[in-house]
Amino acid sequence: MLLAAGTRYAYRLCGRRAAAALQGHAGRSCARSVSTSWSPVGAAFNVKPQGHLWDLLGERRADFVKIGHPEQAFREAAQEACRSIGTMVEKLNTNVELYQSLQKLLDDKKLMDSLDAETRRVAELFMFDFEISGIHLDEEKRRRAVDLNVKILDLSSAFLMGTNFPIKIQKHLLPEHIQHHFARDGRHLVIDGLHAEASDDLVREAAYKIFLYPNADQLKCLEELLSSRDLLANLVGYSTFSHRALQGTIAQTPETVMQFLEKLSEKLCERTRKDFEMMQGMKTKLNPQNSELMPWDPPYYSGVIRAERYNIEPSLYCPFLSLGACMEGLNVLFNRLLGVTLYAEQPFKGEVWCIDVRKLAVVHESEGLLGYIYCDFFQRANKPQQDCHFTIRGGRLKEDGSYQLPVVVLMLNLPHASRDFPTLLTPGMMENLFHEMGHAMHSMLGRTRYQHVTGTRCPTDFAEVPSILMEYFSNDYRVVSQFAKHYQTGQPLPKAMVSRLCESKKVCAAAEMQLQVFYAALDQIYHGQHPLKKSTTDILMETQEQFYGLPYVPDTAWQLRFSHLVGYGAKYYSYLMSRAVASMVWKECFLQDPFNRAAGERYRREMLAHGGGKEPMLMIQGMLQKCPSIDDFVDALVSDLNLDFETFFMDSK
């Protein structure tokens, strides 16, 4: 998952020591100086770090600190810093003198023609930022736009906190035999999630109905957030917030997004119905007294079906997937595909925020040092559960001709190594690692003139393409066989086990994709025409019926737990769109040979290098040698459901 890396307004900070160490020029033929202290990447992740517990970084990006810092006081201070910076940037976006200077540049055709394509695009993006902030309005309306932006920031923060807030109920309200499934607080039980994987139907039902029970304050917060976004969009000249949010994306307009979702839903309909019938059949088999398939059932029963058909027990895979082995696998892939090697480097005292953080230098075979990745991979108290990528400092061409190298943080939640064995990953953890490393390499390999468009700072529906593409590599036996070996015996992971794992992912995959279509459609409607014709809950009920199929559960309000309405407002469809693009790139360029160096170089040249400095559809067209249509995107997603995974396991010739 990409967090806090795509916004155009964010400021980037980094540690002084890291900043001092990063030098070089993007276009020079000579390699940058390399350290003699680098060590193999696999060993660095399969042993505990040596040395002192380092002090915390002096300067760093507030967006990262508010999520990743181990101390609450720092997180709270960073939250306030984010708010202050956001307010300041919104004021800059309504600064008339800056706007007039930029307008003068854009109106000078001779001068604009003399600029390179990326500089012209960045100038246009800055003008877009001005316009969506209401620069063309009179002074009173500009002030109102700033106030609305600040209000939206506050409402977003409040709503986000409410999406994870646990519910307490008195113990006697639940049957005694399921009470032990929930945490206790005196005479109360604490329901802090959906317990979607619980084997007891009643546990899942209780968690669903209690955790999703409407909260009046959260409902009011959501309504105010959606209303404020609409007011801001109208104020600056857009008919809806969705029209404002989608400018510059692959999709461009909400009409295109809905066309994409409706066509995909139509193509999925029959497959989804069969998936639901299959899950209901399993529920009838296991619980004949209560066999109706309900919204709390699919995650559990699809898992039961997968386990029964394919014997996919994660613990059978874990010994073959030590973290060090997986990191070496990524190293092999990047080296063969892109000429890039990862090296572990000992951080300076005061450079990292936790003793478990590993520092990687990313080095190209001819260009030298490309940047640094800080790997905050291990579980700790108060660490958020989501996997994230943060840009601490973006790359840019400096005035002296050298290149400011990028610095990023990857945050995962992996188990610690023990005295007897290293950190062992489930297949899902391994896939997440590849996904997040896709974001990191997007940042490392981007070579833009300006930080404004570096790496993952690109439209949301394009930003996930490199990370999702990495998931395809993580499911290909030709790649997996390079590193998946038993940590004790060295035995390779059997080909049949990988084949079963990949085949199992097709089980109920249509229903899962249909659920994503439902979420994306709901997001579009919430950010469409206002005032909304019905309550957000009534809209949820109607949209669920149209785009999903399982019945709405009375007295629930799932939308109040939909945290992505904050970071992905009007853009939740981006996951599906990015997956469609990644699927096309995989099949066109890497399916025959996942280590194809020529395809890897083309991928870097046409897609990774530009960040947001080039229109996303032009990058896609450059990679695929054609301009895909909405039908092409839909067909790519549907074809994945029918993919014969045996083609993934062809022996390399």
mmCIF file of C-alpha atoms in Angstrom, residues 98-269:
data_model
loop_
_atom_site.group_PDB
_atom_site.id
_atom_site.type_symbol
_atom_site.label_atom_id
_atom_site.label_comp_id
_atom_site.label_asym_id
_atom_site.label_seq_id
_atom_site.Cartn_x
_atom_site.Cartn_y
_atom_site.Cartn_z
ATOM 1 C CA LEU A 98 3.201 33.431 -7.327
ATOM 2 C CA TYR A 99 0.221 32.668 -9.543
ATOM 3 C CA GLN A 100 0.745 35.732 -11.727
ATOM 4 C CA SER A 101 4.441 34.931 -12.178
ATOM 5 C CA LEU A 102 3.590 31.400 -13.305
ATOM 6 C CA GLN A 103 0.810 32.646 -15.567
ATOM 7 C CA LYS A 104 3.255 35.031 -17.224
ATOM 8 C CA LEU A 105 5.572 32.090 -17.920
ATOM 9 C CA LEU A 106 2.798 29.914 -19.356
ATOM 10 C CA ASP A 107 1.565 32.754 -21.592
ATOM 11 C CA ASP A 108 5.017 33.214 -23.121
ATOM 12 C CA LYS A 109 4.842 30.683 -25.974
ATOM 13 C CA LYS A 110 8.430 31.236 -27.102
ATOM 14 C CA LEU A 111 9.748 30.681 -23.607
ATOM 15 C CA MET A 112 7.527 27.623 -23.025
ATOM 16 C CA ASP A 113 8.675 26.075 -26.313
ATOM 17 C CA SER A 114 12.276 26.455 -25.165
ATOM 18 C CA LEU A 115 11.664 24.361 -22.038
ATOM 19 C CA ASP A 116 12.013 20.583 -21.872
ATOM 20 C CA ALA A 117 8.816 18.489 -21.669
ATOM 21 C CA GLU A 118 9.158 17.730 -17.955
ATOM 22 C CA THR A 119 9.608 21.399 -17.027
ATOM 23 C CA ARG A 120 6.529 22.330 -19.041
ATOM 24 C CA ARG A 121 4.527 19.606 -17.330
ATOM 25 C CA VAL A 122 5.665 20.683 -13.853
ATOM 26 C CA ALA A 123 4.698 24.274 -14.640
ATOM 27 C CA GLU A 124 1.271 23.062 -15.767
ATOM 28 C CA LEU A 125 0.905 20.936 -12.617
ATOM 29 C CA PHE A 126 1.707 23.952 -10.446
ATOM 30 C CA MET A 127 -0.926 25.950 -12.336
ATOM 31 C CA PHE A 128 -3.390 23.106 -11.774
ATOM 32 C CA ASP A 129 -2.618 23.252 -8.033
ATOM 33 C CA PHE A 130 -3.302 26.985 -8.076
ATOM 34 C CA GLU A 131 -6.571 26.580 -9.954
ATOM 35 C CA ILE A 132 -8.013 23.787 -7.813
ATOM 36 C CA SER A 133 -7.228 25.950 -4.772
ATOM 37 C CA GLY A 134 -9.268 28.856 -6.177
ATOM 38 C CA ILE A 135 -6.530 31.265 -7.257
ATOM 39 C CA HIS A 136 -8.844 32.758 -9.889
ATOM 40 C CA LEU A 137 -11.391 33.745 -7.244
ATOM 41 C CA ASP A 138 -11.727 37.093 -5.515
ATOM 42 C CA GLU A 139 -9.988 37.606 -2.173
ATOM 43 C CA GLU A 140 -12.968 36.618 -0.040
ATOM 44 C CA LYS A 141 -13.536 33.360 -1.939
ATOM 45 C CA ARG A 142 -9.823 32.547 -1.845
ATOM 46 C CA ARG A 143 -9.878 32.913 1.923
ATOM 47 C CA ARG A 144 -12.919 30.670 2.014
ATOM 48 C CA ALA A 145 -11.087 28.058 -0.097
ATOM 49 C CA VAL A 146 -8.173 28.047 2.351
ATOM 50 C CA ASP A 147 -10.582 27.708 5.282
ATOM 51 C CA LEU A 148 -12.345 24.802 3.574
ATOM 52 C CA ASN A 149 -9.039 23.035 2.947
ATOM 53 C CA VAL A 150 -8.071 23.402 6.597
ATOM 54 C CA LYS A 151 -11.482 22.126 7.649
ATOM 55 C CA ILE A 152 -11.122 19.136 5.321
ATOM 56 C CA LEU A 153 -7.730 18.322 6.861
ATOM 57 C CA ASP A 154 -9.238 18.375 10.360
ATOM 58 C CA LEU A 155 -12.296 16.336 9.356
ATOM 59 C CA SER A 156 -10.091 13.816 7.553
ATOM 60 C CA SER A 157 -7.952 13.334 10.649
ATOM 61 C CA ALA A 158 -11.000 12.925 12.885
ATOM 62 C CA PHE A 159 -12.701 10.491 10.494
ATOM 63 C CA LEU A 160 -9.539 8.424 10.148
ATOM 64 C CA MET A 161 -9.263 8.055 13.912
ATOM 65 C CA GLY A 162 -12.905 6.975 14.092
ATOM 66 C CA THR A 163 -12.489 4.225 11.498
ATOM 67 C CA ASN A 164 -10.384 2.176 13.935
ATOM 68 C CA PHE A 165 -12.090 3.080 17.189
ATOM 69 C CA PRO A 166 -13.017 -0.087 19.142
ATOM 70 C CA ILE A 167 -16.505 -0.763 20.501
ATOM 71 C CA LYS A 168 -17.144 -1.842 24.095
ATOM 72 C CA ILE A 169 -20.224 -3.823 25.064
ATOM 73 C CA GLN A 170 -21.297 -5.504 28.279
ATOM 74 C CA LYS A 171 -20.280 -9.155 28.411
ATOM 75 C CA HIS A 172 -23.765 -10.494 29.007
ATOM 76 C CA LEU A 173 -24.910 -9.225 25.595
ATOM 77 C CA LEU A 174 -22.968 -11.994 23.843
ATOM 78 C CA PRO A 175 -23.349 -15.761 24.358
ATOM 79 C CA GLU A 176 -20.840 -17.010 26.886
ATOM 80 C CA HIS A 177 -19.282 -19.577 24.543
ATOM 81 C CA ILE A 178 -17.972 -16.892 22.130
ATOM 82 C CA GLN A 179 -16.871 -14.275 24.674
ATOM 83 C CA HIS A 180 -13.309 -15.589 24.781
ATOM 84 C CA HIS A 181 -12.809 -14.522 21.159
ATOM 85 C CA PHE A 182 -12.799 -10.873 22.212
ATOM 86 C CA ALA A 183 -10.559 -8.829 24.491
ATOM 87 C CA ARG A 184 -11.939 -8.068 27.979
ATOM 88 C CA ASP A 185 -12.036 -4.773 29.822
ATOM 89 C CA GLY A 186 -13.587 -5.398 33.209
ATOM 90 C CA ARG A 187 -17.238 -6.207 32.645
ATOM 91 C CA HIS A 188 -16.987 -5.292 28.981
ATOM 92 C CA LEU A 189 -15.863 -6.982 25.798
ATOM 93 C CA VAL A 190 -13.829 -4.989 23.279
ATOM 94 C CA ILE A 191 -14.666 -5.473 19.588
ATOM 95 C CA ASP A 192 -11.807 -3.927 17.614
ATOM 96 C CA GLY A 193 -12.354 -5.443 14.171
ATOM 97 C CA LEU A 194 -14.426 -7.784 12.012
ATOM 98 C CA HIS A 195 -12.775 -11.100 13.039
ATOM 99 C CA ALA A 196 -13.257 -12.136 9.415
ATOM 100 C CA GLU A 197 -11.110 -15.273 9.720
ATOM 101 C CA ALA A 198 -12.886 -16.676 12.819
ATOM 102 C CA SER A 199 -14.205 -20.190 12.209
ATOM 103 C CA ASP A 200 -17.329 -19.657 14.346
ATOM 104 C CA ASP A 201 -20.106 -18.070 12.256
ATOM 105 C CA LEU A 202 -21.563 -16.395 15.326
ATOM 106 C CA VAL A 203 -18.261 -14.701 16.173
ATOM 107 C CA ARG A 204 -18.052 -13.185 12.691
ATOM 108 C CA GLU A 205 -21.692 -12.149 12.759
ATOM 109 C CA ALA A 206 -21.406 -10.528 16.187
ATOM 110 C CA ALA A 207 -18.209 -8.689 15.286
ATOM 111 C CA TYR A 208 -19.712 -7.448 12.016
ATOM 112 C CA LYS A 209 -22.927 -6.156 13.563
ATOM 113 C CA ILE A 210 -21.245 -4.559 16.581
ATOM 114 C CA PHE A 211 -18.133 -3.091 14.963
ATOM 115 C CA LEU A 212 -20.177 -1.640 12.078
ATOM 116 C CA TYR A 213 -23.017 -0.313 14.243
ATOM 117 C CA PRO A 214 -23.638 3.344 13.281
ATOM 118 C CA ASN A 215 -21.888 5.984 15.357
ATOM 119 C CA ALA A 216 -23.600 9.376 15.261
ATOM 120 C CA ASP A 217 -20.412 11.427 15.636
ATOM 121 C CA GLN A 218 -18.568 9.466 12.945
ATOM 122 C CA LEU A 219 -21.587 9.737 10.642
ATOM 123 C CA LYS A 220 -21.703 13.505 11.123
ATOM 124 C CA CYS A 221 -17.961 13.720 10.476
ATOM 125 C CA LEU A 222 -18.283 11.801 7.190
ATOM 126 C CA GLU A 223 -21.223 13.911 6.045
ATOM 127 C CA GLU A 224 -19.320 17.126 6.811
ATOM 128 C CA LEU A 225 -16.209 15.809 5.061
ATOM 129 C CA LEU A 226 -18.108 14.911 1.879
ATOM 130 C CA SER A 227 -20.058 18.174 1.971
ATOM 131 C CA SER A 228 -16.916 20.271 2.520
ATOM 132 C CA ARG A 229 -15.133 18.552 -0.356
ATOM 133 C CA ASP A 230 -18.105 19.276 -2.611
ATOM 134 C CA LEU A 231 -18.241 22.924 -1.526
ATOM 135 C CA LEU A 232 -14.537 23.321 -2.259
ATOM 136 C CA ALA A 233 -14.885 21.687 -5.689
ATOM 137 C CA ASN A 234 -17.861 23.911 -6.581
ATOM 138 C CA LEU A 235 -16.078 27.009 -5.300
ATOM 139 C CA VAL A 236 -13.082 26.473 -7.590
ATOM 140 C CA GLY A 237 -15.168 25.615 -10.636
ATOM 141 C CA TYR A 238 -15.806 21.852 -10.660
ATOM 142 C CA SER A 239 -19.251 20.278 -10.729
ATOM 143 C CA THR A 240 -18.205 17.570 -8.236
ATOM 144 C CA PHE A 241 -15.229 16.704 -6.036
ATOM 145 C CA SER A 242 -14.649 13.652 -8.200
ATOM 146 C CA HIS A 243 -14.162 15.825 -11.283
ATOM 147 C CA ARG A 244 -11.590 17.853 -9.343
ATOM 148 C CA ALA A 245 -9.780 14.820 -7.934
ATOM 149 C CA LEU A 246 -9.488 12.905 -11.231
ATOM 150 C CA GLN A 247 -7.928 15.591 -13.383
ATOM 151 C CA GLY A 248 -4.548 14.367 -14.622
ATOM 152 C CA THR A 249 -5.158 10.681 -13.819
ATOM 153 C CA ILE A 250 -5.365 7.746 -16.234
ATOM 154 C CA ALA A 251 -9.155 7.868 -16.022
ATOM 155 C CA GLN A 252 -9.413 11.693 -16.201
ATOM 156 C CA THR A 253 -13.165 11.886 -15.402
ATOM 157 C CA PRO A 254 -15.709 10.220 -13.059
ATOM 158 C CA GLU A 255 -17.738 9.246 -16.118
ATOM 159 C CA THR A 256 -14.810 7.166 -17.361
ATOM 160 C CA VAL A 257 -14.355 5.600 -13.912
ATOM 161 C CA MET A 258 -18.002 4.567 -13.718
ATOM 162 C CA GLN A 259 -17.883 3.198 -17.259
ATOM 163 C CA PHE A 260 -14.848 1.128 -16.256
ATOM 164 C CA LEU A 261 -16.549 -0.146 -13.081
ATOM 165 C CA GLU A 262 -19.868 -0.926 -14.777
ATOM 166 C CA LYS A 263 -18.223 -2.837 -17.632
ATOM 167 C CA LEU A 264 -16.046 -4.763 -15.191
ATOM 168 C CA SER A 265 -19.035 -5.579 -13.004
ATOM 169 C CA GLU A 266 -20.935 -6.850 -16.028
ATOM 170 C CA LYS A 267 -18.042 -9.106 -17.049
ATOM 171 C CA LEU A 268 -17.643 -10.401 -13.476
ATOM 172 C CA CYS A 269 -21.329 -10.964 -12.776
#
